Structure formats: C-alpha cells, structure tokens
Tab-separated table of C-alpha atoms in Angstrom:
chain	number	residue	atom	x	y	z
A	1	UNK	CA	40.083	63.630	-30.367
A	2	UNK	CA	41.631	65.855	-32.045
A	3	UNK	CA	42.899	66.302	-35.818
A	4	UNK	CA	46.786	65.484	-34.357
A	5	UNK	CA	46.486	62.966	-32.171
A	6	UNK	CA	43.914	61.217	-34.525
A	7	UNK	CA	47.041	61.244	-37.603
A	8	UNK	CA	49.089	60.176	-35.003
A	9	UNK	CA	47.295	57.564	-33.717
A	10	UNK	CA	46.518	56.300	-37.685
A	11	UNK	CA	50.110	56.126	-38.296
A	12	UNK	CA	51.035	53.641	-35.133
A	13	UNK	CA	48.246	51.490	-36.951
A	14	UNK	CA	49.922	51.697	-40.542
A	15	UNK	CA	52.186	48.578	-39.257
A	16	UNK	CA	49.851	46.404	-37.827
A	17	UNK	CA	47.629	47.195	-41.098
A	18	UNK	CA	51.127	46.306	-43.589
A	19	UNK	CA	51.190	42.679	-41.044
A	20	UNK	CA	47.586	41.412	-41.766
A	21	UNK	CA	48.115	42.714	-45.549
A	22	UNK	CA	50.928	40.140	-45.859
A	23	UNK	CA	49.049	37.701	-44.086
A	24	UNK	CA	46.642	37.975	-45.978
A	25	UNK	CA	48.030	37.991	-49.658
A	26	UNK	CA	50.037	34.964	-48.490
A	27	UNK	CA	46.835	33.162	-47.628
A	28	UNK	CA	45.271	33.777	-51.140
A	29	UNK	CA	47.914	34.092	-53.463
A	30	UNK	CA	49.060	30.538	-53.907
A	31	UNK	CA	45.259	29.764	-55.530
A	32	UNK	CA	47.106	31.941	-58.936
A	33	UNK	CA	50.018	30.242	-58.622
A	34	UNK	CA	49.070	26.667	-59.136
A	35	UNK	CA	49.864	25.435	-62.062
A	36	UNK	CA	53.571	26.976	-61.441
A	37	UNK	CA	54.049	24.816	-58.649
A	38	UNK	CA	52.558	22.198	-59.733
A	39	UNK	CA	54.567	21.714	-62.711
A	40	UNK	CA	57.697	23.311	-60.877
A	41	UNK	CA	57.562	20.571	-58.297
A	42	UNK	CA	55.758	17.970	-60.342
A	43	UNK	CA	52.976	17.610	-58.368
A	44	UNK	CA	48.417	18.014	-59.576
A	45	UNK	CA	47.457	20.777	-59.694
A	46	UNK	CA	44.612	19.513	-56.790
A	47	UNK	CA	47.757	18.230	-54.901
A	48	UNK	CA	49.031	22.147	-55.033
A	49	UNK	CA	46.127	23.235	-54.099
A	50	UNK	CA	46.872	21.286	-50.501
A	51	UNK	CA	49.203	24.077	-49.855
A	52	UNK	CA	46.433	26.039	-49.440
A	53	UNK	CA	44.911	23.502	-47.300
A	54	UNK	CA	47.676	22.395	-44.631
A	55	UNK	CA	47.947	26.740	-44.710
A	56	UNK	CA	44.663	26.711	-43.364
A	57	UNK	CA	43.684	23.877	-40.953
A	58	UNK	CA	47.154	24.509	-39.421
A	59	UNK	CA	46.224	28.250	-38.902
A	60	UNK	CA	42.757	27.433	-37.313
A	61	UNK	CA	44.200	24.809	-34.960
A	62	UNK	CA	47.222	27.206	-34.297
A	63	UNK	CA	45.107	30.432	-33.563
A	64	UNK	CA	44.128	29.038	-30.389
A	65	UNK	CA	46.128	26.938	-28.776
A	66	UNK	CA	49.481	29.229	-29.167
A	67	UNK	CA	47.358	31.790	-27.956
A	68	UNK	CA	46.985	30.152	-24.968
A	69	UNK	CA	50.589	29.314	-24.899
A	70	UNK	CA	51.781	32.249	-25.410
A	71	UNK	CA	48.904	34.092	-23.343
A	72	UNK	CA	51.855	35.459	-20.525
A	73	UNK	CA	53.679	37.631	-23.404
A	74	UNK	CA	53.290	40.775	-24.338
A	75	UNK	CA	50.903	40.985	-27.339
A	76	UNK	CA	53.566	43.166	-29.270
A	77	UNK	CA	56.313	40.038	-28.314
A	78	UNK	CA	53.896	37.346	-29.691
A	79	UNK	CA	53.451	39.435	-32.714
A	80	UNK	CA	56.794	40.119	-33.837
A	81	UNK	CA	57.181	36.278	-32.783
A	82	UNK	CA	54.870	35.049	-34.946
A	83	UNK	CA	55.785	37.742	-37.555
A	84	UNK	CA	59.459	36.432	-37.610
A	85	UNK	CA	58.441	32.559	-38.069
A	86	UNK	CA	55.211	33.082	-40.875
A	87	UNK	CA	58.774	34.886	-42.315
A	88	UNK	CA	61.313	31.872	-42.187
A	89	UNK	CA	58.169	29.702	-43.301
A	90	UNK	CA	58.553	32.073	-46.420
A	91	UNK	CA	62.070	31.602	-46.768
A	92	UNK	CA	61.513	27.787	-46.936
A	93	UNK	CA	58.616	28.257	-49.508
A	94	UNK	CA	60.925	29.887	-51.523
A	95	UNK	CA	63.688	27.309	-51.349
A	96	UNK	CA	61.385	24.331	-51.528
A	97	UNK	CA	63.154	21.667	-53.677
A	98	UNK	CA	60.267	19.411	-53.159
A	99	UNK	CA	56.698	19.558	-52.454
A	100	UNK	CA	57.083	17.313	-49.342
A	101	UNK	CA	59.343	20.378	-48.028
A	102	UNK	CA	57.095	23.241	-49.506
A	103	UNK	CA	53.799	21.467	-47.166
A	104	UNK	CA	56.056	21.878	-44.142
A	105	UNK	CA	57.195	25.430	-44.664
A	106	UNK	CA	53.533	25.883	-44.797
A	107	UNK	CA	53.060	24.631	-41.519
A	108	UNK	CA	55.969	26.889	-40.245
A	109	UNK	CA	54.111	30.327	-42.163
A	110	UNK	CA	50.812	29.366	-40.819
A	111	UNK	CA	51.978	28.918	-37.263
A	112	UNK	CA	53.715	32.137	-37.060
A	113	UNK	CA	50.427	33.785	-39.492
A	114	UNK	CA	47.850	32.437	-36.788
A	115	UNK	CA	49.531	35.501	-34.129
A	116	UNK	CA	49.089	38.109	-36.727
A	117	UNK	CA	45.780	38.492	-36.826
A	118	UNK	CA	44.869	38.024	-33.243
A	119	UNK	CA	48.038	39.865	-31.448
A	120	UNK	CA	47.164	43.328	-34.348
A	121	UNK	CA	43.713	43.573	-33.132
A	122	UNK	CA	44.576	43.025	-29.493
A	123	UNK	CA	46.744	45.867	-29.835
A	124	UNK	CA	44.667	47.941	-32.147
A	125	UNK	CA	41.769	47.442	-28.801
A	126	UNK	CA	44.351	48.201	-26.273
A	127	UNK	CA	45.976	51.364	-28.040
A	128	UNK	CA	42.927	53.247	-29.818
A	129	UNK	CA	40.343	54.768	-27.834
A	130	UNK	CA	37.079	53.547	-27.098
A	131	UNK	CA	35.082	55.945	-29.149
A	132	UNK	CA	37.519	55.103	-32.467
A	133	UNK	CA	38.534	51.380	-31.616
A	134	UNK	CA	35.661	50.320	-34.481
A	135	UNK	CA	37.469	52.360	-37.398
A	136	UNK	CA	40.666	51.235	-35.966
A	137	UNK	CA	40.080	48.148	-36.298
A	138	UNK	CA	38.168	48.272	-39.775
A	139	UNK	CA	41.271	49.666	-40.847
A	140	UNK	CA	43.902	47.223	-39.438
A	141	UNK	CA	41.434	44.185	-40.451
A	142	UNK	CA	41.319	46.040	-43.617
A	143	UNK	CA	44.575	44.715	-44.767
A	144	UNK	CA	43.435	41.011	-45.204
A	145	UNK	CA	40.885	42.418	-47.882
A	146	UNK	CA	42.986	44.680	-49.237
A	147	UNK	CA	44.854	41.501	-50.429
A	148	UNK	CA	42.930	40.380	-52.517
A	149	UNK	CA	42.465	43.269	-53.987
A	150	UNK	CA	46.212	44.458	-54.741
A	151	UNK	CA	48.684	41.645	-52.944
A	152	UNK	CA	47.138	38.674	-55.342
A	153	UNK	CA	47.376	40.738	-58.522
A	154	UNK	CA	51.024	41.942	-58.045
A	155	UNK	CA	51.817	38.363	-56.557
A	156	UNK	CA	50.781	37.265	-59.479
A	157	UNK	CA	52.136	39.518	-62.169
A	158	UNK	CA	55.935	38.458	-60.239
A	159	UNK	CA	54.747	35.146	-60.149
A	160	UNK	CA	54.380	35.238	-64.112
A	161	UNK	CA	57.952	35.338	-64.044
A	162	UNK	CA	58.536	32.918	-61.785
A	163	UNK	CA	55.894	31.559	-58.648
A	164	UNK	CA	59.200	32.092	-56.230
A	165	UNK	CA	59.795	34.931	-56.803
A	166	UNK	CA	56.371	35.952	-55.562
A	167	UNK	CA	57.085	33.706	-52.122
A	168	UNK	CA	60.721	36.015	-51.946
A	169	UNK	CA	58.486	39.107	-52.536
A	170	UNK	CA	56.097	37.739	-49.183
A	171	UNK	CA	59.453	37.702	-47.332
A	172	UNK	CA	60.384	41.054	-47.930
A	173	UNK	CA	57.057	42.712	-47.053
A	174	UNK	CA	57.273	40.205	-43.722
A	175	UNK	CA	60.050	41.846	-43.033
A	176	UNK	CA	59.630	45.015	-43.181
A	177	UNK	CA	56.363	45.033	-41.592
A	178	UNK	CA	58.326	43.442	-38.593
A	179	UNK	CA	60.821	45.735	-38.820
A	180	UNK	CA	58.326	48.359	-38.561
A	181	UNK	CA	56.128	46.977	-35.746
A	182	UNK	CA	59.358	46.359	-33.772
A	183	UNK	CA	60.071	50.091	-34.154
A	184	UNK	CA	56.262	51.974	-33.759
A	185	UNK	CA	54.123	49.632	-31.704
A	186	UNK	CA	54.550	49.796	-27.851
A	187	UNK	CA	54.591	47.421	-25.457
A	188	UNK	CA	51.022	45.740	-24.868
A	189	UNK	CA	50.191	43.487	-21.946
A	190	UNK	CA	47.213	41.952	-21.477
A	191	UNK	CA	45.136	39.182	-18.844
A	192	UNK	CA	46.323	35.897	-19.359
A	193	UNK	CA	43.425	33.659	-21.198
A	194	UNK	CA	43.802	30.016	-21.254
A	195	UNK	CA	43.325	27.008	-24.158
A	196	UNK	CA	39.594	26.542	-21.972
A	197	UNK	CA	39.130	29.987	-21.622
A	198	UNK	CA	39.244	30.525	-25.520
A	199	UNK	CA	36.797	27.810	-26.216
A	200	UNK	CA	34.142	28.044	-23.382
A	201	UNK	CA	32.044	30.579	-25.877
A	202	UNK	CA	32.007	27.008	-28.288
A	203	UNK	CA	29.540	25.292	-25.400
A	204	UNK	CA	26.766	28.111	-26.447
A	205	UNK	CA	24.579	27.313	-28.961
A	206	UNK	CA	24.557	30.380	-30.550
A	207	UNK	CA	28.287	31.043	-31.133
A	208	UNK	CA	28.596	27.939	-32.708
A	209	UNK	CA	25.572	28.005	-35.214
A	210	UNK	CA	27.673	31.793	-36.187
A	211	UNK	CA	31.034	29.579	-36.192
A	212	UNK	CA	29.590	26.617	-38.023
A	213	UNK	CA	27.547	29.171	-40.687
A	214	UNK	CA	31.115	30.440	-41.146
A	215	UNK	CA	32.732	27.605	-42.014
A	216	UNK	CA	29.638	26.176	-44.150
A	217	UNK	CA	29.614	29.331	-46.166
A	218	UNK	CA	33.351	30.435	-46.775
A	219	UNK	CA	33.766	27.132	-47.665
A	220	UNK	CA	31.374	27.392	-50.266
A	221	UNK	CA	32.212	30.686	-51.368
A	222	UNK	CA	35.664	30.561	-51.531
A	223	UNK	CA	36.416	27.378	-53.662
A	224	UNK	CA	35.412	29.574	-57.299
A	225	UNK	CA	38.847	31.860	-56.304
A	226	UNK	CA	40.817	28.784	-55.235
A	227	UNK	CA	40.454	26.786	-58.328
A	228	UNK	CA	39.641	29.668	-60.836
A	229	UNK	CA	42.705	29.284	-62.521
A	230	UNK	CA	41.751	25.872	-63.014
A	231	UNK	CA	38.060	25.431	-63.771
A	232	UNK	CA	38.323	28.610	-65.998
A	233	UNK	CA	41.322	28.161	-68.132
A	234	UNK	CA	42.400	31.660	-67.945
A	235	UNK	CA	45.475	32.459	-67.704
A	236	UNK	CA	47.842	35.387	-67.901
A	237	UNK	CA	46.431	38.435	-67.839
A	238	UNK	CA	42.976	37.147	-67.976
A	239	UNK	CA	43.190	35.298	-64.763
A	240	UNK	CA	45.334	38.127	-63.216
A	241	UNK	CA	42.314	40.584	-64.022
A	242	UNK	CA	39.675	37.860	-62.841
A	243	UNK	CA	41.152	37.988	-59.337
A	244	UNK	CA	42.094	41.353	-59.207
A	245	UNK	CA	38.161	41.770	-60.108
A	246	UNK	CA	37.682	39.600	-57.315
A	247	UNK	CA	39.337	41.406	-54.743
A	248	UNK	CA	38.084	44.639	-55.951
A	249	UNK	CA	34.607	43.710	-55.469
A	250	UNK	CA	35.544	41.680	-52.342
A	251	UNK	CA	36.415	45.506	-50.969
A	252	UNK	CA	33.444	47.249	-52.488
A	253	UNK	CA	31.146	44.497	-50.405
A	254	UNK	CA	32.780	44.499	-47.111
A	255	UNK	CA	32.374	48.108	-47.136
A	256	UNK	CA	28.259	47.574	-48.279
A	257	UNK	CA	28.220	45.088	-45.870
A	258	UNK	CA	29.385	47.593	-42.832
A	259	UNK	CA	26.380	50.467	-43.882
A	260	UNK	CA	23.734	47.605	-44.150
A	261	UNK	CA	24.452	46.224	-40.495
A	262	UNK	CA	24.588	49.511	-39.516
A	263	UNK	CA	21.511	50.688	-41.118
A	264	UNK	CA	19.040	47.087	-41.049
A	265	UNK	CA	21.437	44.892	-39.127
A	266	UNK	CA	24.055	42.451	-38.626
A	267	UNK	CA	21.598	39.098	-39.539
A	268	UNK	CA	20.315	41.017	-43.157
A	269	UNK	CA	23.716	41.665	-44.086
A	270	UNK	CA	24.460	37.695	-43.632
A	271	UNK	CA	21.177	36.734	-45.135
A	272	UNK	CA	21.672	39.467	-48.025
A	273	UNK	CA	25.367	37.244	-48.794
A	274	UNK	CA	23.624	34.140	-48.212
A	275	UNK	CA	20.761	35.064	-51.068
A	276	UNK	CA	23.258	36.041	-53.247
A	277	UNK	CA	25.742	33.877	-52.881
A	278	UNK	CA	23.100	30.285	-53.585
A	279	UNK	CA	22.160	32.053	-57.905
A	280	UNK	CA	25.975	33.315	-57.861
A	281	UNK	CA	27.650	29.759	-57.083
A	282	UNK	CA	25.079	28.082	-59.085
A	283	UNK	CA	25.656	29.656	-62.119
A	284	UNK	CA	29.051	29.481	-61.827
A	285	UNK	CA	30.145	26.738	-64.131
A	286	UNK	CA	27.834	27.946	-66.974
A	287	UNK	CA	29.590	31.455	-66.727
A	288	UNK	CA	33.060	30.275	-66.442
A	289	UNK	CA	32.238	27.623	-69.207
A	290	UNK	CA	31.198	30.274	-71.539
A	291	UNK	CA	34.395	32.766	-70.606
A	292	UNK	CA	33.169	34.960	-68.442
A	293	UNK	CA	35.444	34.098	-65.400
A	294	UNK	CA	35.995	37.822	-64.374
A	295	UNK	CA	32.040	39.231	-64.343
A	296	UNK	CA	31.223	35.759	-62.409
A	297	UNK	CA	34.676	36.067	-59.852
A	298	UNK	CA	33.347	39.785	-59.670
A	299	UNK	CA	29.850	39.088	-58.250
A	300	UNK	CA	31.106	36.483	-56.137
A	301	UNK	CA	33.859	38.175	-54.693
A	302	UNK	CA	31.418	41.339	-53.855
A	303	UNK	CA	29.208	38.593	-51.695
A	304	UNK	CA	31.920	37.139	-49.791
A	305	UNK	CA	32.825	40.725	-49.077
A	306	UNK	CA	30.090	41.149	-47.436
A	307	UNK	CA	29.867	38.228	-45.260
A	308	UNK	CA	33.113	38.811	-42.585
A	309	UNK	CA	31.893	42.047	-41.405
A	310	UNK	CA	28.440	40.850	-39.965
A	311	UNK	CA	29.501	38.045	-38.316
A	312	UNK	CA	31.871	39.323	-36.338
A	313	UNK	CA	29.402	41.901	-34.943
A	314	UNK	CA	26.801	39.125	-34.372
A	315	UNK	CA	29.111	37.028	-32.280
A	316	UNK	CA	30.759	40.210	-30.414
A	317	UNK	CA	26.867	41.149	-29.361
A	318	UNK	CA	26.780	37.664	-27.743
A	319	UNK	CA	28.964	38.242	-25.109
A	320	UNK	CA	30.981	41.903	-25.889
A	321	UNK	CA	33.333	41.057	-23.008
A	322	UNK	CA	35.063	38.256	-24.425
A	323	UNK	CA	35.316	39.717	-28.196
A	324	UNK	CA	38.705	39.010	-28.550
A	325	UNK	CA	38.205	35.166	-27.706
A	326	UNK	CA	34.937	35.113	-29.749
A	327	UNK	CA	36.989	36.933	-32.625
A	328	UNK	CA	40.015	34.157	-32.203
A	329	UNK	CA	37.093	31.469	-32.924
A	330	UNK	CA	35.568	32.709	-35.833
A	331	UNK	CA	39.195	33.546	-37.485
A	332	UNK	CA	39.886	29.855	-36.981
A	333	UNK	CA	36.420	29.398	-38.325
A	334	UNK	CA	37.173	31.372	-41.642
A	335	UNK	CA	40.677	29.472	-42.086
A	336	UNK	CA	38.568	26.221	-41.504
A	337	UNK	CA	36.639	27.485	-44.534
A	338	UNK	CA	39.482	27.937	-46.753
A	339	UNK	CA	40.930	24.852	-46.021
A	340	UNK	CA	37.125	23.426	-46.877
A	341	UNK	CA	37.505	25.448	-50.050
A	342	UNK	CA	40.451	23.984	-51.360
A	343	UNK	CA	40.325	20.321	-50.009
A	344	UNK	CA	36.742	19.871	-51.809
A	345	UNK	CA	37.928	21.134	-55.126
A	346	UNK	CA	39.771	17.796	-56.160
C-alpha cells in the first residue's frame, strides 16, 4: 500500500477512533466525579458509584443481545444509531434532577455505547487490507485507552466547575463523532450472526477461561481507579494528576504489551501483568494512606494497560474465523469487570 492510500485509510479511521474515545471517556469519567454527583443528587458516594456499575452491566448485556437483534443492519447504520442513543443518554444525565433519573440515563447511554466498539471494530476490519488490520484496530481501539490519559483529566478540569458541564462536553463530542462518521464512513454490510452464534464460543472451556480471567483481573485492578477519590482523599489538582498518570501509564502499558506479546507470546504478557498487579494491589492501601496516590495509580495503570491486548490475541487465536464474535464477548467481559470493580467497593 502506497503512502497516499495509507494516509487516506488512516483519515477514514479517525472518526471511528473519536467514537471509541468518547465512549471510553464516558465509561471512566464518573469515577472522578463521584463526590460532586453524590453531593448534587443527595446520595452517598458509594451509591453514586453505582452509576458506573449500571453502565458497565448494561453494556455487557447489550453488546451481544442488541448486536444479534440488529444483525441484519449495516454496521455503519448500527454505529450511528448507537452513537445517537449514547448522546441522548448523556443529555439525560446532564439534565438529571434525581439519582433515579441519572441511573436510567446511564442505562440509555450504555445501550447506545454497546454498539460502538463492536461496530467500529467490524467496520475497521471490513474496510482495511489484511496486512494493515492489526495496526488499524490498534488505532481505533486506542481511543478507549487514550480516554484514560486525556479524556478523563480534561473531563475533571471541566467538572471542577460543575459535573454536568463534563456530561455536556461528552454530548458535544458524541455529536461531532456522529456527524463525522455519517460523512466519512462508507456503508458496510456483514453476514448476520444470531445471539446463539455470538454465545456459542462460551461452550469452549478455553474461551470461558479467558473471559472469566478477564472479569476477575479487570474487576480487581480497576477498583483503585474507580474509588481513587474516596480512598486517597485526593481532590482538585492532585486528583487530576493522579488519574492522569493512571491514563498515561495505561497507554505505556498498552504499547509495552504489544511488544512483549510479539516477542514472548501473549500468555507470557498476561502472566507479567498479573504478577505485577498482585503486589501493587496489596500495597495500594498503604500507598494511598501515605499520600502516594499518584505513584500507586501510575503503577496500577501500567499493569492494567498490559492486560487487554494479549487477551485479545489469545482469544482470537482460538478461532480466527470467529474473531468478531470472540472480541465482542471479551468486550462484554471487560465491562463486567468494571461493574465488579464499582459494585464491590462499598
């Protein structure tokens, strides 16, 4: 592929990357706004954290279910529908007068978000030559990782004025992504896959083991991030710096995982990640108590960032022909892990 066509291909992927970036930011930003939300909506901080739990659970359930129900739709149509629903959900969150309505709004936003990652991946694979698909997917899915490094800190800066302003900023970004995708992304029609097709890989114990491991590791490793504001007592600049360092180191871990997986294999990378997380998680209560939140979250972010890439490689290797279905299941597992992280931190 020549330089001109490569540049054109990358430009076509940017709106997809923006879509995953907005969804990723929305997924993680609530963790840094818990105290503001709880104060404004008159609920305990741990109750406010259930906004993260509900979003994650609904995403995990809707990704395969809604994907099956809309299997006959063009993928670009499903993506624009999902982004539209996601944006409406965030409008409701920004306007929520009560905690109950805020919870409902997260259900709507999550249902919309559940279309975005699978559809963006499917469109990327369908529109990119095989020899460039890995790098193309890394670019598009990099929007999720970049969200922790850039989207969350910026959202917290905006949220320092009012947490609702952060939600409105997501509405604006989601709308821009939607318009951009409608203008640039070409129609993509793929063979339909039923719900049973999507769940059938779970009958393979190897797939089930990878999915279960993902839930457990993400559930444990994301808890410090979700409750960083509560446990560390960090506020203002210190909180923004701490969560920002988590995101930057998450990116570094993500890139490191690619190199380790290529050189030593994905299973070795998973073991390195888990062996790094065990002492990190064990020492984090002491680190937070000692005022070392930035350092502890930076280390945690690095090892968290190492995990998803090799898990994707491992699960796709089991059945390359079922890659979209397997990656969809793994995406649901990640969000179940997020739900575990927020719901077990009471």
